[in-house]
Short mmCIF file of C-alpha atoms and ligand atoms in Angstrom, two decimals:
data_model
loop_
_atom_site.label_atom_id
_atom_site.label_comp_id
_atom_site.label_asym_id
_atom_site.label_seq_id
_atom_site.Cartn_x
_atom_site.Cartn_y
_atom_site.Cartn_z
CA UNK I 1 0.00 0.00 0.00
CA UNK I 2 1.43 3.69 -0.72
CA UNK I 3 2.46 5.73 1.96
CA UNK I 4 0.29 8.59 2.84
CA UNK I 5 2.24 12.01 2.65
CA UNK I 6 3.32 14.22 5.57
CA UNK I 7 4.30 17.26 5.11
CA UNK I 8 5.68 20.04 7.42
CA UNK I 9 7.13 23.48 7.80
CA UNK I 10 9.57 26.01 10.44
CA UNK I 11 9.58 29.49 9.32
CA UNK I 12 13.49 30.78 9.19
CA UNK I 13 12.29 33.65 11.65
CA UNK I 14 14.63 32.87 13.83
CA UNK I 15 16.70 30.56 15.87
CA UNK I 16 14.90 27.43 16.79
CA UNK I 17 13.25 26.65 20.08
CA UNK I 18 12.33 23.99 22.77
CA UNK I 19 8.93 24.50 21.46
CA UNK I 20 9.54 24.24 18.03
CA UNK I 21 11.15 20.59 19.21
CA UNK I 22 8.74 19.08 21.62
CA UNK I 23 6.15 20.71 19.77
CA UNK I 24 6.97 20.05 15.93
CA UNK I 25 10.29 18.48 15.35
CA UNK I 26 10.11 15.50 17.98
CA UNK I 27 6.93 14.14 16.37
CA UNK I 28 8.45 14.57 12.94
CA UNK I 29 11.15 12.15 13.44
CA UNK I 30 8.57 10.13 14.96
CA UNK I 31 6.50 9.76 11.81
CA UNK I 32 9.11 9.49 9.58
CA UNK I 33 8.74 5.36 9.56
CA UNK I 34 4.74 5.43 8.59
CA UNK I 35 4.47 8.05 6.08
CA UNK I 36 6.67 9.70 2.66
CA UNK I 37 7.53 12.88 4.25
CA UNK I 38 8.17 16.66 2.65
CA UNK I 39 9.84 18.97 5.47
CA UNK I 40 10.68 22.53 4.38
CA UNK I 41 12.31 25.40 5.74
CA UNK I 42 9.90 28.15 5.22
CA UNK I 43 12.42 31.36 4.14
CA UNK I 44 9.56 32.69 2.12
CA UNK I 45 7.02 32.89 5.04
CA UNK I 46 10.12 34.34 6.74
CA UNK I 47 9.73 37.14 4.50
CA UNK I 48 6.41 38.14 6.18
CA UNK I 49 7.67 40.46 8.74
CA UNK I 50 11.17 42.67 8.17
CA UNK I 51 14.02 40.52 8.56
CA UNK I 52 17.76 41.64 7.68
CA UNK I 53 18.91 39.13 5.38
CA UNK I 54 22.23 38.20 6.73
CA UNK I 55 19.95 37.20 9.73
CA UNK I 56 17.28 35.17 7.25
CA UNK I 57 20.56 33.44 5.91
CA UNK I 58 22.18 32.24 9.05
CA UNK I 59 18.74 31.18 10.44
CA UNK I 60 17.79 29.15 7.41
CA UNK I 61 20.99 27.34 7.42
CA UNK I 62 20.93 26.72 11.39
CA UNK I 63 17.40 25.22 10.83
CA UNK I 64 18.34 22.82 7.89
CA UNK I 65 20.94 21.46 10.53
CA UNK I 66 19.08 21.54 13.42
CA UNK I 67 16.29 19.33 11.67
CA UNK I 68 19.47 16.75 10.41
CA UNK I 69 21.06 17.12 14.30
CA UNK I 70 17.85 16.22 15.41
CA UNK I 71 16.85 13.22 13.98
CA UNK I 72 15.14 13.86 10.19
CA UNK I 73 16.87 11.32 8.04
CA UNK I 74 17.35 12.34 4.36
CA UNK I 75 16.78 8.66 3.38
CA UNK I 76 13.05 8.70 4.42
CA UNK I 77 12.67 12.57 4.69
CA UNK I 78 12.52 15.13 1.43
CA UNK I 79 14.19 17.84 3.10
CA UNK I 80 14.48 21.44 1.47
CA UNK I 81 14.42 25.36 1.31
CA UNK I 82 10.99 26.51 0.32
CA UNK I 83 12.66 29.42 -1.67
CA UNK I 84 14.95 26.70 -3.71
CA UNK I 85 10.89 25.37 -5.17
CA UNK I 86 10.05 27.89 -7.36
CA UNK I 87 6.61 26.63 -7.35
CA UNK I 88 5.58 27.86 -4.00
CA UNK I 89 5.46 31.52 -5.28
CA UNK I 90 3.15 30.96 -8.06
CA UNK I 91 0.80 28.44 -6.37
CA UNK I 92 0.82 31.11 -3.83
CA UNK I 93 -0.63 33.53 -6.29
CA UNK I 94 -3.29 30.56 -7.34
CA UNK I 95 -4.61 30.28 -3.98
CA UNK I 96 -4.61 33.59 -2.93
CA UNK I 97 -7.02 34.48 -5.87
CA UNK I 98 -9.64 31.99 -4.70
CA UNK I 99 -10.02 33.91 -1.14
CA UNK I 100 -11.42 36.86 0.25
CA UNK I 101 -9.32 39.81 2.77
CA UNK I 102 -12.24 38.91 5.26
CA UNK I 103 -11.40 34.93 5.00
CA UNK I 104 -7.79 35.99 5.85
CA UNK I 105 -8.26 38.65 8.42
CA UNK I 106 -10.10 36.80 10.60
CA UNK I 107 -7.12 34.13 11.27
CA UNK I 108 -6.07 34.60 14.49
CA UNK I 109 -2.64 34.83 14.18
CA UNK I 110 -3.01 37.99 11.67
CA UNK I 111 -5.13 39.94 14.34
CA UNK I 112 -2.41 38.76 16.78
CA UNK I 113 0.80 39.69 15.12
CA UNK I 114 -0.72 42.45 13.30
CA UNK I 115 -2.42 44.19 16.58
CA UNK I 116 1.28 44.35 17.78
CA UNK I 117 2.33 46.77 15.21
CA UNK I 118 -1.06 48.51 14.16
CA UNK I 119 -0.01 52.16 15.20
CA UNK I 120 -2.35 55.31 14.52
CA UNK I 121 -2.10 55.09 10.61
CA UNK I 122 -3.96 51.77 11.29
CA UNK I 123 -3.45 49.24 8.23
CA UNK I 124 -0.54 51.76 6.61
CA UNK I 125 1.94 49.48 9.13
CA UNK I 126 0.73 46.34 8.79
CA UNK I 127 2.59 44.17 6.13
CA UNK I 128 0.57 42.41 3.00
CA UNK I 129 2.84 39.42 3.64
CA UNK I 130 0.78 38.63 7.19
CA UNK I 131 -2.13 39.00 5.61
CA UNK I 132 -1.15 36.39 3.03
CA UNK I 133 1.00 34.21 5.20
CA UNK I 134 -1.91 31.59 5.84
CA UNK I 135 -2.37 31.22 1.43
CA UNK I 136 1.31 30.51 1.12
CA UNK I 137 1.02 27.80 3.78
CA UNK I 138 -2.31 26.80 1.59
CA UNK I 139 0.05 26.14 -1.12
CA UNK I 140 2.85 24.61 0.59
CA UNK I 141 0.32 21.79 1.74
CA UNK I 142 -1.53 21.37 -1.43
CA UNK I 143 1.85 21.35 -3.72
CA UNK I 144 2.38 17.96 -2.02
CA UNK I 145 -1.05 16.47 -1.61
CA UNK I 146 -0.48 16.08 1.79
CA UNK I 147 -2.44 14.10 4.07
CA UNK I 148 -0.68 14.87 7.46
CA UNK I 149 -0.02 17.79 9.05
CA UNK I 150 2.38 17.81 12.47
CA UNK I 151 2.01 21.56 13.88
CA UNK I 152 1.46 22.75 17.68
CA UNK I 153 -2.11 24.30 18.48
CA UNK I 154 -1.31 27.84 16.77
CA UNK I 155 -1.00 26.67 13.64
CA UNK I 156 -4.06 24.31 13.72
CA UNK I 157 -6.46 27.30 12.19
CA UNK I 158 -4.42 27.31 9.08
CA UNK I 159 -4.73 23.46 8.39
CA UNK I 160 -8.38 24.06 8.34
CA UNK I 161 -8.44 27.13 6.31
CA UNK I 162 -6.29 24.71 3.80
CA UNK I 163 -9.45 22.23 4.23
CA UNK I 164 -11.76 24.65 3.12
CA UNK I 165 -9.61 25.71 0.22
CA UNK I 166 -8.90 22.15 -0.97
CA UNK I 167 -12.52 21.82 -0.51
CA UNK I 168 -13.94 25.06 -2.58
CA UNK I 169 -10.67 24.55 -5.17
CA UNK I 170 -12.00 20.76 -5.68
CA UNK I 171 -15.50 21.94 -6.11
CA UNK I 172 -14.96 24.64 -8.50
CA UNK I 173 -11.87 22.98 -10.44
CA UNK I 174 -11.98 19.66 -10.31
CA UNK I 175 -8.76 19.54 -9.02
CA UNK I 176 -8.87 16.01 -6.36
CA UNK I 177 -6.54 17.51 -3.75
CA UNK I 178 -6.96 15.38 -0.56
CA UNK I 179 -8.00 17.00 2.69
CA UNK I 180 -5.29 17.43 4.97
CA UNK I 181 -5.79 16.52 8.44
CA UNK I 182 -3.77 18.40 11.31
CA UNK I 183 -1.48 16.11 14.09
CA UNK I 184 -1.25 17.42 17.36
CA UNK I 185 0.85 16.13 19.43
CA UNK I 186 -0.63 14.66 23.03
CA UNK I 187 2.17 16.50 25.43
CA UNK I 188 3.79 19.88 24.24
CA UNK I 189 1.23 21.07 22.17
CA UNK I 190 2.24 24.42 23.33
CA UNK I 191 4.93 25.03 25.55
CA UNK I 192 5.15 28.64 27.34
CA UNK I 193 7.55 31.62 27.57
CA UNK I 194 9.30 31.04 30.70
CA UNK I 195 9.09 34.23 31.57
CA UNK I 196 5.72 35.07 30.74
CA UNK I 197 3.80 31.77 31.12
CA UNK I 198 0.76 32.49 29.98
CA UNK I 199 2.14 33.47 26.61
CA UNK I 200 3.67 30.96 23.70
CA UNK I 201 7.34 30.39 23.19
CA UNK I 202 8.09 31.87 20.48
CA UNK I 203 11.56 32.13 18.52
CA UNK I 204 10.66 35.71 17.00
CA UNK I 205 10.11 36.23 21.10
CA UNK I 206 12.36 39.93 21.41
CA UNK I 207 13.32 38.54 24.65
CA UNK I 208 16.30 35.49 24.76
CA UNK I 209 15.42 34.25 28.20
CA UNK I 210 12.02 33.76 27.29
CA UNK I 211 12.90 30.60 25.36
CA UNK I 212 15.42 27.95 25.54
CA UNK I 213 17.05 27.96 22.16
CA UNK I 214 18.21 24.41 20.94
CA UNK I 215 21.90 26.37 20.22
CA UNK I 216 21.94 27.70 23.49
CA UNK I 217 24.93 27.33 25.55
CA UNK I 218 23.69 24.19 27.54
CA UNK I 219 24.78 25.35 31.03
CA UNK I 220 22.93 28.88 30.22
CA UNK I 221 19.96 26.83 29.28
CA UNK I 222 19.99 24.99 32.24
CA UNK I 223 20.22 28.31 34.19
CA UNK I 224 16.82 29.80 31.99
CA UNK I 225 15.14 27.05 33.50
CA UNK I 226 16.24 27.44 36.99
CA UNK I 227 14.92 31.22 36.66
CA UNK I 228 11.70 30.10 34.83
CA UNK I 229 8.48 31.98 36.29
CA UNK I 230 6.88 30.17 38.76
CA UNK I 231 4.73 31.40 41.76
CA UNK I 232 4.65 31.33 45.25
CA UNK I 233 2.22 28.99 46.28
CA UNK I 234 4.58 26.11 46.59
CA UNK I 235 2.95 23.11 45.53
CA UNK I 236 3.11 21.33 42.59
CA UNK I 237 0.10 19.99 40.83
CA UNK I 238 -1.40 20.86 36.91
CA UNK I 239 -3.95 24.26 36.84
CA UNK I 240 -4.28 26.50 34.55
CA UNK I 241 -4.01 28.76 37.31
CA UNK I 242 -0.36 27.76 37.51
CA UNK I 243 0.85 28.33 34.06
CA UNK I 244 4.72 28.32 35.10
CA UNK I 245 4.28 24.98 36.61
CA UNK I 246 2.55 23.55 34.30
CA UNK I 247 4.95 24.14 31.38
CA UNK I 248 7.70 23.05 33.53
CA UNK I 249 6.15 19.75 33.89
CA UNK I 250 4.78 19.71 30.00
CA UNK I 251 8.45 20.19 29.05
CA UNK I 252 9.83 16.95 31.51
CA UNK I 253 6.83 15.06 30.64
CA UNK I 254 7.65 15.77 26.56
CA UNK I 255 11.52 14.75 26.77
CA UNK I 256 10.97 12.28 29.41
CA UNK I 257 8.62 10.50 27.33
CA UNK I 258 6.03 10.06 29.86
CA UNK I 259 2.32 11.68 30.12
CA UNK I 260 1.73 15.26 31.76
CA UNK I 261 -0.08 13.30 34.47
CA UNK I 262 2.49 10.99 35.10
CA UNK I 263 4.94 13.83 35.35
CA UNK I 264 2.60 15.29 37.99
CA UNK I 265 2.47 12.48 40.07
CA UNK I 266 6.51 12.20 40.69
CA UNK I 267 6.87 16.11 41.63
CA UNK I 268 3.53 15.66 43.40
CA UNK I 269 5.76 16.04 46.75
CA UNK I 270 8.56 17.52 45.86
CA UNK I 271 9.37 21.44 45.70
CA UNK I 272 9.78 23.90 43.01
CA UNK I 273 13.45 23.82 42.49
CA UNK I 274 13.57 19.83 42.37
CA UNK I 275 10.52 20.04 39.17
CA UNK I 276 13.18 22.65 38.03
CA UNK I 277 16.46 21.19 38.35
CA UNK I 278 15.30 17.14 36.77
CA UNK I 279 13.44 19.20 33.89
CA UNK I 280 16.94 22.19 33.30
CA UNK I 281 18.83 18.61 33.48
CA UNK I 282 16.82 17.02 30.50
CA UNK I 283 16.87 20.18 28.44
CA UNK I 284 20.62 20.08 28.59
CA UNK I 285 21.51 17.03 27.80
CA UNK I 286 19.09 17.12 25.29
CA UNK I 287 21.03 20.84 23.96
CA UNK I 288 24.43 18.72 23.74
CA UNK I 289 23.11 15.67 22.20
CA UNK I 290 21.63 17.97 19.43
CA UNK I 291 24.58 20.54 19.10
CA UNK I 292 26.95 17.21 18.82
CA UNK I 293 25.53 16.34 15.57
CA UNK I 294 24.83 19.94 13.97
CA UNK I 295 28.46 20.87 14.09
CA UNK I 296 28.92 18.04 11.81
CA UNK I 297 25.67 18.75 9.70
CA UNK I 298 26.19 22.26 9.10
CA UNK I 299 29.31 21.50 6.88
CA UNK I 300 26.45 19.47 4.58
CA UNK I 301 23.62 22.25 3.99
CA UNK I 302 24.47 23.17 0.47
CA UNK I 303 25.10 19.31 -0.75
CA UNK I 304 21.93 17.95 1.07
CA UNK I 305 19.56 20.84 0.31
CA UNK I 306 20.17 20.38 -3.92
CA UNK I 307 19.04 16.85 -3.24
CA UNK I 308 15.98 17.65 -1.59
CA UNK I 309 14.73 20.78 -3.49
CA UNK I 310 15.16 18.97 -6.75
CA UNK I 311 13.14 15.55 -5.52
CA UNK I 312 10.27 18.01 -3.83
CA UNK I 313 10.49 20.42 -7.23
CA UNK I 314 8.92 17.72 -9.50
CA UNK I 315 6.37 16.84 -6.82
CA UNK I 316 5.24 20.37 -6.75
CA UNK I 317 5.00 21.17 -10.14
CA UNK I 318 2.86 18.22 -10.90
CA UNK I 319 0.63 19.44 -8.35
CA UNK I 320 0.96 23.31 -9.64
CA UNK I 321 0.14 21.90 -13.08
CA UNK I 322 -3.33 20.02 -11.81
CA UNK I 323 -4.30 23.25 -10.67
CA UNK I 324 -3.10 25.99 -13.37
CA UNK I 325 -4.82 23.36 -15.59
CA UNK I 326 -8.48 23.62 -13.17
CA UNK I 327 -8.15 27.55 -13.52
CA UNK I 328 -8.00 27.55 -17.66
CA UNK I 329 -4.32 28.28 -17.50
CA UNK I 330 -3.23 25.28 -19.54
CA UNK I 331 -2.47 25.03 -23.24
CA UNK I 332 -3.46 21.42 -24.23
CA UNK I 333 -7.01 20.89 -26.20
CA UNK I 334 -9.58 18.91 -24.39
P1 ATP F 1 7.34 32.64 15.12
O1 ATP F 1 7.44 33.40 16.40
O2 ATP F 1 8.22 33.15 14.05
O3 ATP F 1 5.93 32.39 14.66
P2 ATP F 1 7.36 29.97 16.20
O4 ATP F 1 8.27 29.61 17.33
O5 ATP F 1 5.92 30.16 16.51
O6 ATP F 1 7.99 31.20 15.47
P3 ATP F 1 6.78 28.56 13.74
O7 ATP F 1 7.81 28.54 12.67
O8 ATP F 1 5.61 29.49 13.62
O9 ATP F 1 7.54 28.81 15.13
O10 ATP F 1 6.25 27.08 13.93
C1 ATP F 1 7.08 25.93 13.77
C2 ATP F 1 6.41 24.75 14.42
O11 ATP F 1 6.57 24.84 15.84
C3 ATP F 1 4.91 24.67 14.17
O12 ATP F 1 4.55 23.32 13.99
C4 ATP F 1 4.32 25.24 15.42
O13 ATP F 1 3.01 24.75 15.66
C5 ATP F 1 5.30 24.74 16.46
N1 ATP F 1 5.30 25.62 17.63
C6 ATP F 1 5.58 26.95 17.63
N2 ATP F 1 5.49 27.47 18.87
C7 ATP F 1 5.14 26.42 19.68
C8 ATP F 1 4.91 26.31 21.07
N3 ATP F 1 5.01 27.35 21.88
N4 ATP F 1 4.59 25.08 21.57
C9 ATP F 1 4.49 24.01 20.76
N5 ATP F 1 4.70 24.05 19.42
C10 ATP F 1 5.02 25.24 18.88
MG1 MG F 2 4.50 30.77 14.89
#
């Protein structure tokens, strides 16, 4: 029987997280056995915000590493720049004219990222490229028919916007894209700022001790950890009141390989600096298992990335093709 298709995505926004491992890259690796995977680093969506691009360039290569360092095998894993497909721009430009502003604004990350730099000239500040970030990712999933889609919680609103796109383009075109289904994974769907716990990790995050970067310096990263925000009632047990605990144990229970209630039950009696000290000591010996291997991988990035852009390039444009052919834009007779 054929394999059904994953396919994932990191933007190159910046230097990769804890987050982006326990909650993307861990499962990944995982599935890379069951299913015929396409993993890209996203430059273009990169582009969305104002990036300098000596900083674009350095983070896209740190990622391609980071993903080898970390586990995604070339063998069983199409691994590639987005920018290096060609494809991605037009389909872009395909999907984007089958949606509407008010479709698009009402994704939540737009009104998120975009209500951070609205100033008094209103939409004058805000970049098209956020608007039109969730019609690239459209096209990313739909170039490669994909089935499967591994992203944390945030990005689970743009899967289904894909749905509904592969849905209406199907209807209209008859185009037979499949209907991709998000994966969540069960522990670490969203791991927290460890400063401010009630807000994501993010690597675009202005502030470096609010995340634990996977080429930290591991004794620094043990420290973060140590300093995470907690509060000062003492006891250790999962709330939602207790945000700074509860990502503490979310992150042992993710590289410890056990369930968040497990995790609860071993701290149950313990105190705050034990929960933080067994879950600093995972995260670094996870840092220099990973930063091992990438100082070998990042030698590779040119070499390995031609491999993978040209295997996902003829995937893509097959895909393109089905749909510039459902829109009229083809040249063959009937
Ligand atoms: P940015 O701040 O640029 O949006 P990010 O850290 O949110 O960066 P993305 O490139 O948007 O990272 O997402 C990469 C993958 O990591 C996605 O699958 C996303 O769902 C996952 N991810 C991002 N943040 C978290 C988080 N806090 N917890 C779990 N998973 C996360
Ligand atoms: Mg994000």
């Amino acid at each position: 029987m054929q394999k059904k298709i994953m396919l994932s995505g990191i933007t190159a926004t910046g230097k990769l997280t804890l987050a982006n491992y326990i909650g993307a890259i861990k499962n990944m690796v995982k599935l890379q056995d069951d299913y015929e995977n396409y993993i890209f680093i996203a430059d273009l969506h990169a582009l969305t915000l104002p990036i300098e691009p000596e900083t674009l360039n350095q983070n896209r290569k740190n990622i391609f590493a980071l993903f080898r360092a970390c586990g995604i095998d070339i063998e069983k894993t199409t691994l590639f720049f987005q920018s290096d497909v060609m494809e991605h721009g037009l389909m872009n430009w395909l999907i984007l004219t089958n949606t509407t502003i008010g479709e698009l604004s009402r994704m939540t990350q737009f009104k998120d990222k975009s209500s951070k730099i609205k100033t008094a000239n209103g939409m004058e500040t805000i970049p098209t490229g956020l608007l039109m970030y969730p019609t690239l990712m459209v096209g990313d999933i739909l170039l490669y028919n994909a089935d499967i889609i591994p992203v944390g919680i945030d990005q689970k609103q743009h899967v289904e916007l894909t749905r509904n796109l592969a849905i209406r383009l199907n209807n209209k075109f008859k185009t037979n894209f499949k209907i991709p289904e998000p994966y969540i994974p069960e522990v670490g769907a969203k791991i927290m700022s460890l400063v401010e716990p009630t807000k994501k990790m993010s690597k675009s995050d202005k502030n470096a001790k609010a995340s634990i970067y996977l080429l930290d310096n591991p004794d620094e990263a043990y420290q973060k950890i140590m300093k995470a925000v907690t509060d000062s009632e003492g006891k250790i047990y999962i709330s939602d009141e207790k945000p700074g605990i509860k990502n503490l144990l979310t992150i042992y229970s993710a590289l410890a390989n056990i369930s968040l209630n497990e995790a609860e039950k071993i701290f149950a009696n313990k105190n705050y600096a034990e929960l933080k000290s067994q879950t600093a000591q995972l995260v670094k010996d996870l840092l220099i298992r990973i930063q091992e291997k990438y100082n070998f991988y990042i030698n590779n990035v040119e070499n390995e990335s031609k491999i993978g852009a040209e295997k996902a390039q003829k995937f893509a444009n097959i895909n393109l093709k089905k749909l510039m052919k459902g829109l009229g834009l083809n040249n063959e007779s009937k």
